[in-house]
mmCIF file of C-alpha atoms and ligand atoms in Angstrom:
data_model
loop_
_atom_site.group_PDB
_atom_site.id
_atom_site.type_symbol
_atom_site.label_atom_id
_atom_site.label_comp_id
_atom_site.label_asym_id
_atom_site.label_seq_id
_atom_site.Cartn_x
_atom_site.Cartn_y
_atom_site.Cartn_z
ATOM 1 C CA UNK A 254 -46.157 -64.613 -57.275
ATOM 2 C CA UNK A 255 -49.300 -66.000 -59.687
ATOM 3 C CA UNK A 256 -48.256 -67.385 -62.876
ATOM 4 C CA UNK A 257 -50.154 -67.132 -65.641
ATOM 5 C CA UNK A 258 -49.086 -68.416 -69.517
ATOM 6 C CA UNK A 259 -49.225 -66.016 -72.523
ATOM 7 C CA UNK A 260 -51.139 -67.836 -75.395
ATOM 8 C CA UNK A 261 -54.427 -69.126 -76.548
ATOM 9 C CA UNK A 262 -52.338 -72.406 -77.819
ATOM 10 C CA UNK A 263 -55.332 -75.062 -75.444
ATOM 11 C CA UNK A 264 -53.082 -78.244 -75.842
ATOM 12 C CA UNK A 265 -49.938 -75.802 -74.592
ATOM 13 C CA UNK A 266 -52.240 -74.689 -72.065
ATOM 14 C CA UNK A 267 -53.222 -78.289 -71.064
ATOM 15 C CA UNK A 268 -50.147 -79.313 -70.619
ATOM 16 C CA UNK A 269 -48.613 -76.622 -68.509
ATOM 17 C CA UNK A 270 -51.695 -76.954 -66.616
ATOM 18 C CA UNK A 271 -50.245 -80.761 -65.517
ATOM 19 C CA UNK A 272 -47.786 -78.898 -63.851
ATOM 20 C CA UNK A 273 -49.963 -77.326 -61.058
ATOM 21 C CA UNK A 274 -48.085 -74.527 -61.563
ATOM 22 C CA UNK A 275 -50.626 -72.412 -63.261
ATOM 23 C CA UNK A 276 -52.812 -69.882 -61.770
ATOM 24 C CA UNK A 277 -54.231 -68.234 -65.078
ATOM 25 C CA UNK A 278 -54.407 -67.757 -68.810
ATOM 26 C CA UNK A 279 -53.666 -64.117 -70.620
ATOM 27 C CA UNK A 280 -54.901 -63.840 -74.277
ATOM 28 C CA UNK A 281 -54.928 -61.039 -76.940
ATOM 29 C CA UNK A 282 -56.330 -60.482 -80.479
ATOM 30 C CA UNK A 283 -52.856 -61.567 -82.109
ATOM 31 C CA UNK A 284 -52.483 -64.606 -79.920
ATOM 32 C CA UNK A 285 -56.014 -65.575 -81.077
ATOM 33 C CA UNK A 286 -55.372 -65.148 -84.363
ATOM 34 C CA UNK A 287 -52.197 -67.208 -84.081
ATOM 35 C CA UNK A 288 -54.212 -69.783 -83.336
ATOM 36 C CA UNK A 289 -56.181 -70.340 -86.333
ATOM 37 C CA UNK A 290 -59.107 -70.756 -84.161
ATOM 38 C CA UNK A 291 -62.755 -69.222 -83.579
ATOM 39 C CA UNK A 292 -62.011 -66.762 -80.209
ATOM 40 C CA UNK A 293 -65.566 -68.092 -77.956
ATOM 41 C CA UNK A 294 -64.630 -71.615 -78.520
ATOM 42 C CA UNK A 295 -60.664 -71.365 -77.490
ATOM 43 C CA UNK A 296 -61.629 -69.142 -74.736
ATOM 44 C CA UNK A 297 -64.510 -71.762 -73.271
ATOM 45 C CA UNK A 298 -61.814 -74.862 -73.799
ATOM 46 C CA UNK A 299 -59.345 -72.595 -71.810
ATOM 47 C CA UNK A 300 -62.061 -71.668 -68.671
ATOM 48 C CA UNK A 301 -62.593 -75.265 -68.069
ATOM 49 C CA UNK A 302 -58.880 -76.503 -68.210
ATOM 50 C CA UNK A 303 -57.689 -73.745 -65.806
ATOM 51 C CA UNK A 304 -60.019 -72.498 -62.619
ATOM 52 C CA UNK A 305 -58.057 -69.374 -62.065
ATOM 53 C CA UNK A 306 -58.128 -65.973 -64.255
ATOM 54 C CA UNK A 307 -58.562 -66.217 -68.554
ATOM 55 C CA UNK A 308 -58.350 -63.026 -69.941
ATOM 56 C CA UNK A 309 -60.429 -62.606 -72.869
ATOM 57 C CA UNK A 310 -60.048 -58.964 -74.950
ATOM 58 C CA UNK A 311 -62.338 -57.374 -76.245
ATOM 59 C CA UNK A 312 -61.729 -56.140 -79.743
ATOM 60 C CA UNK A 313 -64.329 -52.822 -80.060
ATOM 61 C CA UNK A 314 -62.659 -49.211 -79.218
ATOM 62 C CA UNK A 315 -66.015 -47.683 -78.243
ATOM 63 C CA UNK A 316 -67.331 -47.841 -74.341
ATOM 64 C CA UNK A 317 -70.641 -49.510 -75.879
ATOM 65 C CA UNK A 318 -69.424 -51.844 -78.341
ATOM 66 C CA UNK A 319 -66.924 -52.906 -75.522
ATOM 67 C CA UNK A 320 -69.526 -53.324 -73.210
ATOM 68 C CA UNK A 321 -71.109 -55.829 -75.385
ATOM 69 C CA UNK A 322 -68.121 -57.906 -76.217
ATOM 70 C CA UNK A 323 -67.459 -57.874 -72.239
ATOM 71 C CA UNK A 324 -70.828 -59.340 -71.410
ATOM 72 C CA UNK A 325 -70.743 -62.318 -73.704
ATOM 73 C CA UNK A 326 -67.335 -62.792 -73.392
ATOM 74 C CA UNK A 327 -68.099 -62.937 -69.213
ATOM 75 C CA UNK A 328 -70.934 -65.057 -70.075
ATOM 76 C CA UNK A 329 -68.799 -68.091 -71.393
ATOM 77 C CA UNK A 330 -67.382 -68.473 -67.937
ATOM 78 C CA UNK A 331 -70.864 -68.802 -65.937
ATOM 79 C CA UNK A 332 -71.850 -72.235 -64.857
ATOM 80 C CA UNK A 333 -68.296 -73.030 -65.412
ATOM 81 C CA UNK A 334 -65.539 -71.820 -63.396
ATOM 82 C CA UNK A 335 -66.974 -68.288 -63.786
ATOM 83 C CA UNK A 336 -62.924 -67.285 -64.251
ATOM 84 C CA UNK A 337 -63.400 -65.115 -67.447
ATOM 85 C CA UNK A 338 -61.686 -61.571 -66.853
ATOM 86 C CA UNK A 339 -62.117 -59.098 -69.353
ATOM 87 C CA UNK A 340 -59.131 -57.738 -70.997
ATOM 88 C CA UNK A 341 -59.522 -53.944 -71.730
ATOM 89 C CA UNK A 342 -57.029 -51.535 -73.350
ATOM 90 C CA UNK A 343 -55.737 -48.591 -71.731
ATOM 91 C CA UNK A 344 -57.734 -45.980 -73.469
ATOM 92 C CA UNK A 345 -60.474 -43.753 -72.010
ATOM 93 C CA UNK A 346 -63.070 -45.951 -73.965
ATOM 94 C CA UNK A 347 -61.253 -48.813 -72.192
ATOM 95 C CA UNK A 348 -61.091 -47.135 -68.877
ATOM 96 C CA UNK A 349 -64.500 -46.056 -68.707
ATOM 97 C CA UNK A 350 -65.111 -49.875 -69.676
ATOM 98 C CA UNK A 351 -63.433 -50.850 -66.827
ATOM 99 C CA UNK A 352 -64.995 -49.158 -64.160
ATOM 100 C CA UNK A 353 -68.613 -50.141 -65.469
ATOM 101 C CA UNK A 354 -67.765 -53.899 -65.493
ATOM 102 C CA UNK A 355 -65.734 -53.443 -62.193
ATOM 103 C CA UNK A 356 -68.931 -52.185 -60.671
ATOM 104 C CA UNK A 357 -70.411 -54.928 -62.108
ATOM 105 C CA UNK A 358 -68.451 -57.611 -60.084
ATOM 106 C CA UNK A 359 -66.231 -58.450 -63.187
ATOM 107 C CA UNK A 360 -62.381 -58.701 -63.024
ATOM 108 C CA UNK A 361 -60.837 -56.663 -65.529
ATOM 109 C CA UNK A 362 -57.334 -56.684 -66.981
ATOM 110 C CA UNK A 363 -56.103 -53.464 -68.451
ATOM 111 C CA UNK A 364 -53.789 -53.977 -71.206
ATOM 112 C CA UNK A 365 -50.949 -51.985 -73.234
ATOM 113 C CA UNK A 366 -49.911 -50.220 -70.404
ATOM 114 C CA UNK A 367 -46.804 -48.554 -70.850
ATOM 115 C CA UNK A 368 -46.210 -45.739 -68.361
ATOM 116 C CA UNK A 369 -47.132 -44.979 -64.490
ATOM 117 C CA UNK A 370 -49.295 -42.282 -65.189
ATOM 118 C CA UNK A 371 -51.509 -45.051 -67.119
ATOM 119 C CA UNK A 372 -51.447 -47.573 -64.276
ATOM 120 C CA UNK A 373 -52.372 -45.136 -61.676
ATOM 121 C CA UNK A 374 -55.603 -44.364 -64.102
ATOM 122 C CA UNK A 375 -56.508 -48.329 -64.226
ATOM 123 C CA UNK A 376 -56.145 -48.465 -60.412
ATOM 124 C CA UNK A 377 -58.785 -45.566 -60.435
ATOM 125 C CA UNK A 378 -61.456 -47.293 -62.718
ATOM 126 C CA UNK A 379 -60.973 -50.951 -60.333
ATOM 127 C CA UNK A 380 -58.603 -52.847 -62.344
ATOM 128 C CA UNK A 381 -58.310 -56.311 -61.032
ATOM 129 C CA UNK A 382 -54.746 -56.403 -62.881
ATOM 130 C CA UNK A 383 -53.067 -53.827 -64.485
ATOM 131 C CA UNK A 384 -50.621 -55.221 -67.447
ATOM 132 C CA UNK A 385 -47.480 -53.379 -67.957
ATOM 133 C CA UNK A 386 -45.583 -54.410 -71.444
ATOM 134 C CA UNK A 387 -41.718 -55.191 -70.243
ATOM 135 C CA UNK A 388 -40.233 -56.400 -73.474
ATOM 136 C CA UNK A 389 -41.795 -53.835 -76.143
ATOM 137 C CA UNK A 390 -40.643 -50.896 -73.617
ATOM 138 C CA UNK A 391 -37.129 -52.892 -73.965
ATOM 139 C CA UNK A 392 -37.691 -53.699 -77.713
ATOM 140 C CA UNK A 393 -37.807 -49.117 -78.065
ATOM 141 C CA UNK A 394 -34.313 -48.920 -75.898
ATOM 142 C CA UNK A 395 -36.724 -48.314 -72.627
ATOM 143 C CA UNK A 396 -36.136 -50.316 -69.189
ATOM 144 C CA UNK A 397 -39.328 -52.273 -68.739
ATOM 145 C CA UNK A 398 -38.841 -53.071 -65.784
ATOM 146 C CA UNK A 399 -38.278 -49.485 -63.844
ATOM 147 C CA UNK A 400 -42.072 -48.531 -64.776
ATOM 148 C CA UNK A 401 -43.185 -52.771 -63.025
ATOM 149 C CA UNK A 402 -41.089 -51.172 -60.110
ATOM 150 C CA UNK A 403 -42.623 -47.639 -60.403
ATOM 151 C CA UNK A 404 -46.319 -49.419 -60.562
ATOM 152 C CA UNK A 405 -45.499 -51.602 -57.409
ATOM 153 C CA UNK A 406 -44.391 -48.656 -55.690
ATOM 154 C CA UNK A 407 -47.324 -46.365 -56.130
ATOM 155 C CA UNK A 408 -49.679 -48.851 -55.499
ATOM 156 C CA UNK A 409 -47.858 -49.466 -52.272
ATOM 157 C CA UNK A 410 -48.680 -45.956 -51.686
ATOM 158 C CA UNK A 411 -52.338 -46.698 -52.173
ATOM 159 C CA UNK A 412 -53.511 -49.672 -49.994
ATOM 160 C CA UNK A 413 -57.225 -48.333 -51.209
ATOM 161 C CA UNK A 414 -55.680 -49.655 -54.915
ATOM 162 C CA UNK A 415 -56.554 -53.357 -55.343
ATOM 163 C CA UNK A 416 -55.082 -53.283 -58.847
ATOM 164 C CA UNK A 417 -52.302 -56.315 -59.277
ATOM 165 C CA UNK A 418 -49.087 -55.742 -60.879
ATOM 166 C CA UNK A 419 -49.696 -58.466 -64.044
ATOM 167 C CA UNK A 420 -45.786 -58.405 -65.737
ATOM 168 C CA UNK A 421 -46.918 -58.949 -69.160
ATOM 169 C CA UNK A 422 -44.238 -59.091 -72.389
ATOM 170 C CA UNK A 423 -41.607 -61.192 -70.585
ATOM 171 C CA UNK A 424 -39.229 -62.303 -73.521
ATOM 172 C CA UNK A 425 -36.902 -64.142 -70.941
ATOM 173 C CA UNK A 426 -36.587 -65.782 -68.028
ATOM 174 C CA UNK A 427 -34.875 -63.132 -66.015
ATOM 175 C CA UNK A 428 -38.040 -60.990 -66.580
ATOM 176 C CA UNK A 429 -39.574 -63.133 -64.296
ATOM 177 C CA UNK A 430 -36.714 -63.340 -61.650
ATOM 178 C CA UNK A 431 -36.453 -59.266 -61.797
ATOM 179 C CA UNK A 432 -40.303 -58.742 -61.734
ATOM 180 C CA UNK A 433 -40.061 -61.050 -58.602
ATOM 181 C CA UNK A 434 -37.627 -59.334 -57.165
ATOM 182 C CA UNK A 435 -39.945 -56.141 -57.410
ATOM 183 C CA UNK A 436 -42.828 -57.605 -56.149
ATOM 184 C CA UNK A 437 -44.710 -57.772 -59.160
ATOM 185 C CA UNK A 438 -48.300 -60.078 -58.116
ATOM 186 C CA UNK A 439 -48.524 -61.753 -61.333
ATOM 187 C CA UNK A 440 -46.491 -62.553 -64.902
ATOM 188 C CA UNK A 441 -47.439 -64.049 -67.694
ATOM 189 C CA UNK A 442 -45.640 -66.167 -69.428
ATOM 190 C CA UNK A 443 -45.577 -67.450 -72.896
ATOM 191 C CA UNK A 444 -44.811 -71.649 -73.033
ATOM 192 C CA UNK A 445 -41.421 -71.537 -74.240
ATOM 193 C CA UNK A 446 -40.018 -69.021 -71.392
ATOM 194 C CA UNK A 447 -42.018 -70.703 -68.926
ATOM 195 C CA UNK A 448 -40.486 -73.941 -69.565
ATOM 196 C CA UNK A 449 -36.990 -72.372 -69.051
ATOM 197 C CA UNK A 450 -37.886 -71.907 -65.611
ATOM 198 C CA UNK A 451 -37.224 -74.756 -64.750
ATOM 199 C CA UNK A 452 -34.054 -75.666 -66.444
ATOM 200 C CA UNK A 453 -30.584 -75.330 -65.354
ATOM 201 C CA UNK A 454 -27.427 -77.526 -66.627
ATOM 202 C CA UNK A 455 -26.392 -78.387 -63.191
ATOM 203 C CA UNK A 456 -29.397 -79.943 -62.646
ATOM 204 C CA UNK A 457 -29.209 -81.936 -65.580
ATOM 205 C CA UNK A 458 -25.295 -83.281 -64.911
ATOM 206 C CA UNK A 459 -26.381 -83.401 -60.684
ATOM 207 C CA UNK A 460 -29.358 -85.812 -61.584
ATOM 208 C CA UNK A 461 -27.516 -88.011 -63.808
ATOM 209 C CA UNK A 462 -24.507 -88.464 -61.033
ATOM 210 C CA UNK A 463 -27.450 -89.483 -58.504
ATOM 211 C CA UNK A 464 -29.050 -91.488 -60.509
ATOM 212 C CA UNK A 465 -25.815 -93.573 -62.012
ATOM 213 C CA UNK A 466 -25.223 -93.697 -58.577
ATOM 214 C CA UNK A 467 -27.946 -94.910 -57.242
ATOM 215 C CA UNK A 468 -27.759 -97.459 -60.151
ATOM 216 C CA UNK A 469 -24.653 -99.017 -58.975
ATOM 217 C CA UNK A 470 -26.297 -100.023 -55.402
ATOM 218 C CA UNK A 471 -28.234 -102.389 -57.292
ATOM 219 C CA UNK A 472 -31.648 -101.435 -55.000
ATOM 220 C CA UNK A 473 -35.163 -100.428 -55.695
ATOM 221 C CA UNK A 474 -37.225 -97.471 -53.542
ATOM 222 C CA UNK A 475 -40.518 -99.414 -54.585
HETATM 223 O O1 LIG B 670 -50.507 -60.499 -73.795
HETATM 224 C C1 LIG B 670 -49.854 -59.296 -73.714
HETATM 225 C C2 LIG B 670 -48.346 -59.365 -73.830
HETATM 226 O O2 LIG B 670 -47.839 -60.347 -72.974
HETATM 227 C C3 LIG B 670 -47.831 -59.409 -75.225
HETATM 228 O O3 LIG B 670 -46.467 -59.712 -75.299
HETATM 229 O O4 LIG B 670 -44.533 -60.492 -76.619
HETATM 230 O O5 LIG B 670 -46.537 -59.571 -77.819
HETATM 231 O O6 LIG B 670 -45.031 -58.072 -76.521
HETATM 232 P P1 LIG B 670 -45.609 -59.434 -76.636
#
């Protein structure tokens, strides 16, 4: 399973990044905004801290205006890491988007997916990720994760579908576990949740028993 981290936060990213962990970067227009920051110059910092996929959205609603924003938002990663994915939403303006730039050679991301019928449409149009919304489908008394297991299915169905399963809206850390468990390819993350993963209390009180331990031998490793 790739993990990528929900924000446009660049120090967050940085230091996640440390980890080795990180296979890829998902922003949107509100995570942008939460930034405070001008969108080309978060989204170059981001391409050179992490090789694998940034998504970048694009912010027009019309197939030519889209097509525009794709292009020099693809641009920034050239000479780089050429990692820039273009994040489209799942409209027919978005779709039709999609399949142009797929065409092209560019990964896309199709966002604001919230039902089967949708994902089966971005497989269609070449998708390089599709990006079901778990937690707002749970936030409206929906079970986000039955259409992640409905998309994995289908495109099992499909091996001619190259479109990965990106579990996007995780509020908690058992999205991730249950997404797994699915098969999902990818999640994304934001910082907080991901830096759950990899606490647990017994691992906490187990450490500190080895390591007082340990202290009483009175030796040294190095
Ligand atoms: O980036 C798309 C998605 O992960 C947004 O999540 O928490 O705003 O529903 P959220």
């Amino acid at each position: 399973m790739k993990f990528f981290v929900d924000t446009a936060d660049v120090a967050e990213i940085k230091s996640l990044a440390a980890s080795g962990l990180l296979d890829g970067v998902t922003t949107n227009p509100s995570l942008i905004a939460k930034s405070g920051r001008p969108m080309l110059e978060v989204i170059r910092e981001i391409a050179d801290v992490v090789p694998g996929p940034v998504s970048a959205e694009v912010t027009a609603t019309d197939h030519t205006t889209m097509m525009k924003e794709a292009h020099k938002l693809h641009a920034i990663g050239r000479g780089r890491n050429d990692n820039i994915t273009i994040k489209v939403p799942l409209t027919p303006d978005g779709l039709r988007t999609c399949k142009t730039l797929a065409g092209e050679g560019v990964m896309v991301n199709v966002t604001l997916c919230f039902s089967a019928a949708q994902a089966i449409l971005a497989a269609k149009a070449g998708a390089s990720f599709i990006s079901p919304f778990i937690g707002r489908l749970d936030d409206i008394g929906e079970d986000g994760m039955v259409l992640i297991d409905d998309i994995v299915q289908i495109y099992r169905n499909y091996p001619a579908f190259k479109t990965e399963v990106l579990a996007a809206s995780i509020r908690h850390p058992m999205h991730v576990v249950d997404a797994a468990k699915i098969g999902a390819h990818v999640v994304t993350v934001p910082p907080n949740i991901l830096r759950m993963l990899f606490n647990h209390p017994l691992t906490d009180k187990g450490l500190d028993a080895f390591l007082a331990d340990w202290k009483k031998t009175g030796q040294s490793i190095l």
